[in-house]
């Protein structure tokens, strides 16, 4: 499999209702563009959205596992601690 296609990303958006949306994808640029154009049902009515956090993984399956963790209670608390002081800056973990 092409390295580009095997990579994965987990990302967090802040929506216009000030709530967070967490997702995973193989192509971060394409996915963010889809959110911005209203092509993602979950965020369509909550635009504009802003990327506030992302992580890159060598394998998409690892990104998907991380997404599920960030959606858990413990993961949400961890994410909240990472985003303290938002919107002062975008935090990234490699």
Short mmCIF file of N, CA and C in Angstrom, two decimals:
data_model
loop_
_atom_site.label_atom_id
_atom_site.label_comp_id
_atom_site.label_asym_id
_atom_site.label_seq_id
_atom_site.Cartn_x
_atom_site.Cartn_y
_atom_site.Cartn_z
N UNK A 1 0.84 -1.18 0.00
CA UNK A 1 0.00 0.00 0.00
C UNK A 1 0.88 1.24 0.00
N UNK A 2 0.48 2.24 -0.71
CA UNK A 2 1.17 3.52 -0.77
C UNK A 2 1.28 4.11 0.63
N UNK A 3 2.49 4.62 0.98
CA UNK A 3 2.69 5.21 2.31
C UNK A 3 1.69 6.31 2.61
N UNK A 4 1.37 7.12 1.61
CA UNK A 4 0.43 8.22 1.81
C UNK A 4 -0.95 7.69 2.22
N UNK A 5 -1.36 6.57 1.64
CA UNK A 5 -2.68 6.02 1.94
C UNK A 5 -2.70 5.25 3.25
N UNK A 6 -1.56 4.75 3.70
CA UNK A 6 -1.55 3.99 4.95
C UNK A 6 -1.50 4.90 6.17
N UNK A 7 -1.01 6.13 6.00
CA UNK A 7 -0.96 7.08 7.11
C UNK A 7 -2.37 7.43 7.56
N UNK A 8 -2.45 7.90 8.79
CA UNK A 8 -3.74 8.31 9.31
C UNK A 8 -3.59 9.53 10.19
N UNK A 9 -4.67 10.23 10.36
CA UNK A 9 -4.70 11.43 11.18
C UNK A 9 -5.92 11.37 12.08
N UNK A 10 -5.78 11.90 13.28
CA UNK A 10 -6.93 12.17 14.12
C UNK A 10 -6.93 13.68 14.28
N UNK A 11 -8.11 14.28 14.25
CA UNK A 11 -8.19 15.74 14.29
C UNK A 11 -9.38 16.17 15.14
N UNK A 12 -9.29 17.39 15.63
CA UNK A 12 -10.36 17.96 16.44
C UNK A 12 -10.68 19.34 15.88
N UNK A 13 -11.96 19.56 15.66
CA UNK A 13 -12.44 20.85 15.17
C UNK A 13 -13.25 21.54 16.26
N UNK A 14 -13.14 22.85 16.32
CA UNK A 14 -14.04 23.63 17.16
C UNK A 14 -15.09 24.17 16.20
N UNK A 15 -16.36 23.89 16.49
CA UNK A 15 -17.46 24.29 15.64
C UNK A 15 -18.03 25.64 16.09
N UNK A 16 -18.88 26.21 15.26
CA UNK A 16 -19.44 27.53 15.57
C UNK A 16 -20.27 27.53 16.84
N UNK A 17 -20.78 26.36 17.26
CA UNK A 17 -21.53 26.27 18.52
C UNK A 17 -20.60 26.08 19.72
N UNK A 18 -19.28 26.23 19.47
CA UNK A 18 -18.23 26.12 20.48
C UNK A 18 -18.03 24.69 21.00
N UNK A 19 -18.60 23.71 20.34
CA UNK A 19 -18.39 22.31 20.70
C UNK A 19 -17.30 21.72 19.82
N UNK A 20 -16.72 20.63 20.30
CA UNK A 20 -15.64 19.97 19.56
C UNK A 20 -16.17 18.80 18.75
N UNK A 21 -15.56 18.59 17.61
CA UNK A 21 -15.83 17.43 16.75
C UNK A 21 -14.51 16.71 16.58
N UNK A 22 -14.48 15.42 16.85
CA UNK A 22 -13.27 14.61 16.71
C UNK A 22 -13.47 13.59 15.61
N UNK A 23 -12.50 13.46 14.72
CA UNK A 23 -12.60 12.51 13.63
C UNK A 23 -11.24 11.96 13.25
N UNK A 24 -11.25 10.99 12.34
CA UNK A 24 -10.00 10.43 11.82
C UNK A 24 -10.14 10.30 10.31
N UNK A 25 -9.01 10.33 9.63
CA UNK A 25 -9.01 10.29 8.18
C UNK A 25 -7.65 9.85 7.66
N UNK A 26 -7.61 9.45 6.40
CA UNK A 26 -6.33 9.15 5.73
C UNK A 26 -5.79 10.40 5.04
N UNK A 27 -6.68 11.31 4.65
CA UNK A 27 -6.28 12.52 3.91
C UNK A 27 -6.81 13.75 4.65
N UNK A 28 -5.98 14.35 5.47
CA UNK A 28 -6.41 15.44 6.33
C UNK A 28 -6.86 16.67 5.53
N UNK A 29 -6.14 17.02 4.48
CA UNK A 29 -6.49 18.21 3.70
C UNK A 29 -7.86 18.05 3.03
N UNK A 30 -8.08 16.89 2.44
CA UNK A 30 -9.36 16.62 1.78
C UNK A 30 -10.51 16.63 2.79
N UNK A 31 -10.28 16.03 3.95
CA UNK A 31 -11.33 15.95 4.96
C UNK A 31 -11.67 17.32 5.53
N UNK A 32 -10.66 18.15 5.78
CA UNK A 32 -10.92 19.50 6.29
C UNK A 32 -11.66 20.33 5.25
N UNK A 33 -11.32 20.15 3.98
CA UNK A 33 -12.03 20.86 2.92
C UNK A 33 -13.50 20.43 2.88
N UNK A 34 -13.75 19.14 3.06
CA UNK A 34 -15.13 18.64 3.08
C UNK A 34 -15.92 19.25 4.24
N UNK A 35 -15.30 19.35 5.41
CA UNK A 35 -15.96 19.99 6.54
C UNK A 35 -16.28 21.45 6.21
N UNK A 36 -15.31 22.15 5.63
CA UNK A 36 -15.49 23.56 5.31
C UNK A 36 -16.58 23.83 4.28
N UNK A 37 -16.77 22.88 3.37
CA UNK A 37 -17.77 23.04 2.31
C UNK A 37 -19.15 22.52 2.73
N UNK A 38 -19.26 22.02 3.95
CA UNK A 38 -20.55 21.51 4.41
C UNK A 38 -20.89 20.14 3.89
N UNK A 39 -19.91 19.35 3.51
CA UNK A 39 -20.15 18.02 2.97
C UNK A 39 -20.13 16.92 4.01
N UNK A 40 -19.93 17.30 5.29
CA UNK A 40 -19.95 16.33 6.38
C UNK A 40 -21.20 16.59 7.20
N UNK A 41 -22.09 15.63 7.22
CA UNK A 41 -23.41 15.80 7.84
C UNK A 41 -23.32 16.32 9.27
N UNK A 42 -22.41 15.78 10.06
CA UNK A 42 -22.33 16.12 11.48
C UNK A 42 -21.94 17.57 11.73
N UNK A 43 -21.15 18.16 10.85
CA UNK A 43 -20.70 19.53 11.07
C UNK A 43 -21.31 20.54 10.10
N UNK A 44 -22.12 20.08 9.18
CA UNK A 44 -22.68 20.96 8.15
C UNK A 44 -23.38 22.18 8.74
N UNK A 45 -24.20 21.97 9.75
CA UNK A 45 -24.96 23.08 10.33
C UNK A 45 -24.19 23.78 11.45
N UNK A 46 -22.95 23.37 11.68
CA UNK A 46 -22.16 23.95 12.77
C UNK A 46 -20.93 24.70 12.24
N UNK A 47 -21.00 25.10 10.98
CA UNK A 47 -19.91 25.84 10.37
C UNK A 47 -19.99 27.31 10.75
N UNK A 48 -18.85 28.01 10.71
CA UNK A 48 -17.54 27.52 10.31
C UNK A 48 -16.90 26.66 11.39
N UNK A 49 -15.97 25.83 10.95
CA UNK A 49 -15.21 24.98 11.87
C UNK A 49 -13.75 25.40 11.80
N UNK A 50 -13.03 25.16 12.89
CA UNK A 50 -11.62 25.51 12.95
C UNK A 50 -10.82 24.33 13.51
N UNK A 51 -9.76 23.97 12.84
CA UNK A 51 -8.88 22.90 13.31
C UNK A 51 -8.16 23.39 14.56
N UNK A 52 -8.30 22.66 15.67
CA UNK A 52 -7.63 23.05 16.90
C UNK A 52 -6.61 22.02 17.38
N UNK A 53 -6.62 20.82 16.78
CA UNK A 53 -5.69 19.77 17.23
C UNK A 53 -5.62 18.70 16.16
N UNK A 54 -4.41 18.15 15.96
CA UNK A 54 -4.28 16.99 15.07
C UNK A 54 -3.07 16.17 15.47
N UNK A 55 -3.14 14.90 15.15
CA UNK A 55 -2.04 13.96 15.36
C UNK A 55 -1.90 13.13 14.09
N UNK A 56 -0.67 12.78 13.75
CA UNK A 56 -0.40 11.96 12.57
C UNK A 56 0.12 10.60 13.02
N UNK A 57 -0.30 9.55 12.33
CA UNK A 57 0.09 8.18 12.65
C UNK A 57 0.59 7.49 11.39
N UNK A 58 1.46 6.53 11.57
CA UNK A 58 1.99 5.76 10.44
C UNK A 58 0.91 4.87 9.82
N UNK A 59 -0.04 4.42 10.61
CA UNK A 59 -1.12 3.55 10.14
C UNK A 59 -2.48 4.16 10.48
N UNK A 60 -3.42 4.07 9.54
CA UNK A 60 -4.76 4.60 9.78
C UNK A 60 -5.43 3.93 10.97
N UNK A 61 -5.18 2.64 11.16
CA UNK A 61 -5.82 1.92 12.27
C UNK A 61 -5.43 2.52 13.62
N UNK A 62 -4.21 3.01 13.75
CA UNK A 62 -3.78 3.66 14.99
C UNK A 62 -4.51 4.99 15.19
N UNK A 63 -4.75 5.71 14.10
CA UNK A 63 -5.49 6.97 14.19
C UNK A 63 -6.93 6.70 14.62
N UNK A 64 -7.52 5.66 14.08
CA UNK A 64 -8.90 5.31 14.44
C UNK A 64 -9.00 4.93 15.92
N UNK A 65 -8.04 4.18 16.43
CA UNK A 65 -8.02 3.83 17.86
C UNK A 65 -7.89 5.08 18.71
N UNK A 66 -7.03 6.00 18.28
CA UNK A 66 -6.84 7.24 19.03
C UNK A 66 -8.13 8.08 19.02
N UNK A 67 -8.82 8.11 17.89
CA UNK A 67 -10.10 8.82 17.81
C UNK A 67 -11.08 8.26 18.84
N UNK A 68 -11.19 6.96 18.91
CA UNK A 68 -12.11 6.35 19.87
C UNK A 68 -11.71 6.67 21.30
N UNK A 69 -10.41 6.70 21.58
CA UNK A 69 -9.94 7.08 22.91
C UNK A 69 -10.33 8.53 23.22
N UNK A 70 -10.10 9.44 22.28
CA UNK A 70 -10.41 10.85 22.51
C UNK A 70 -11.90 11.10 22.70
N UNK A 71 -12.73 10.18 22.23
CA UNK A 71 -14.18 10.29 22.41
C UNK A 71 -14.65 9.67 23.72
N UNK A 72 -13.74 8.99 24.44
CA UNK A 72 -14.08 8.40 25.74
C UNK A 72 -14.00 9.49 26.81
N UNK A 73 -14.52 9.20 27.98
CA UNK A 73 -14.48 10.17 29.08
C UNK A 73 -13.07 10.59 29.44
N UNK A 74 -12.18 9.63 29.61
CA UNK A 74 -10.79 9.93 29.95
C UNK A 74 -10.12 10.70 28.81
N UNK A 75 -10.40 10.30 27.57
CA UNK A 75 -9.82 10.97 26.42
C UNK A 75 -10.29 12.40 26.28
N UNK A 76 -11.57 12.63 26.53
CA UNK A 76 -12.10 14.01 26.48
C UNK A 76 -11.43 14.89 27.53
N UNK A 77 -11.21 14.35 28.72
CA UNK A 77 -10.54 15.12 29.77
C UNK A 77 -9.09 15.42 29.38
N UNK A 78 -8.40 14.44 28.79
CA UNK A 78 -7.03 14.66 28.33
C UNK A 78 -7.00 15.76 27.28
N UNK A 79 -7.91 15.66 26.31
CA UNK A 79 -7.97 16.64 25.23
C UNK A 79 -8.25 18.03 25.79
N UNK A 80 -9.17 18.12 26.72
CA UNK A 80 -9.49 19.40 27.34
C UNK A 80 -8.24 20.01 27.97
N UNK A 81 -7.43 19.19 28.64
CA UNK A 81 -6.20 19.70 29.26
C UNK A 81 -5.21 20.18 28.21
N UNK A 82 -5.18 19.52 27.05
CA UNK A 82 -4.28 19.92 25.97
C UNK A 82 -4.71 21.22 25.31
N UNK A 83 -6.00 21.48 25.31
CA UNK A 83 -6.53 22.66 24.63
C UNK A 83 -6.71 23.84 25.58
N UNK A 84 -6.25 23.72 26.82
CA UNK A 84 -6.35 24.84 27.76
C UNK A 84 -5.73 26.06 27.13
N UNK A 85 -6.40 27.17 27.27
CA UNK A 85 -5.89 28.40 26.69
C UNK A 85 -6.28 28.59 25.24
N UNK A 86 -7.01 27.62 24.67
CA UNK A 86 -7.48 27.81 23.30
C UNK A 86 -8.29 29.08 23.27
N UNK A 87 -8.23 29.94 22.31
CA UNK A 87 -7.68 29.77 20.98
C UNK A 87 -6.28 30.31 20.80
N UNK A 88 -5.49 30.43 21.84
CA UNK A 88 -4.17 31.02 21.73
C UNK A 88 -3.24 30.27 20.78
N UNK A 89 -3.52 29.01 20.52
CA UNK A 89 -2.64 28.31 19.59
C UNK A 89 -3.12 26.92 19.27
N UNK A 90 -2.70 26.43 18.17
CA UNK A 90 -3.01 25.08 17.73
C UNK A 90 -1.94 24.15 18.25
N UNK A 91 -2.34 23.14 18.99
CA UNK A 91 -1.37 22.19 19.52
C UNK A 91 -1.35 20.96 18.64
N UNK A 92 -0.17 20.45 18.39
CA UNK A 92 -0.03 19.25 17.56
C UNK A 92 0.88 18.27 18.24
N UNK A 93 0.59 17.02 18.06
CA UNK A 93 1.46 15.95 18.58
C UNK A 93 1.89 15.12 17.38
N UNK A 94 3.16 14.87 17.23
CA UNK A 94 3.65 14.08 16.10
C UNK A 94 3.77 12.64 16.48
#
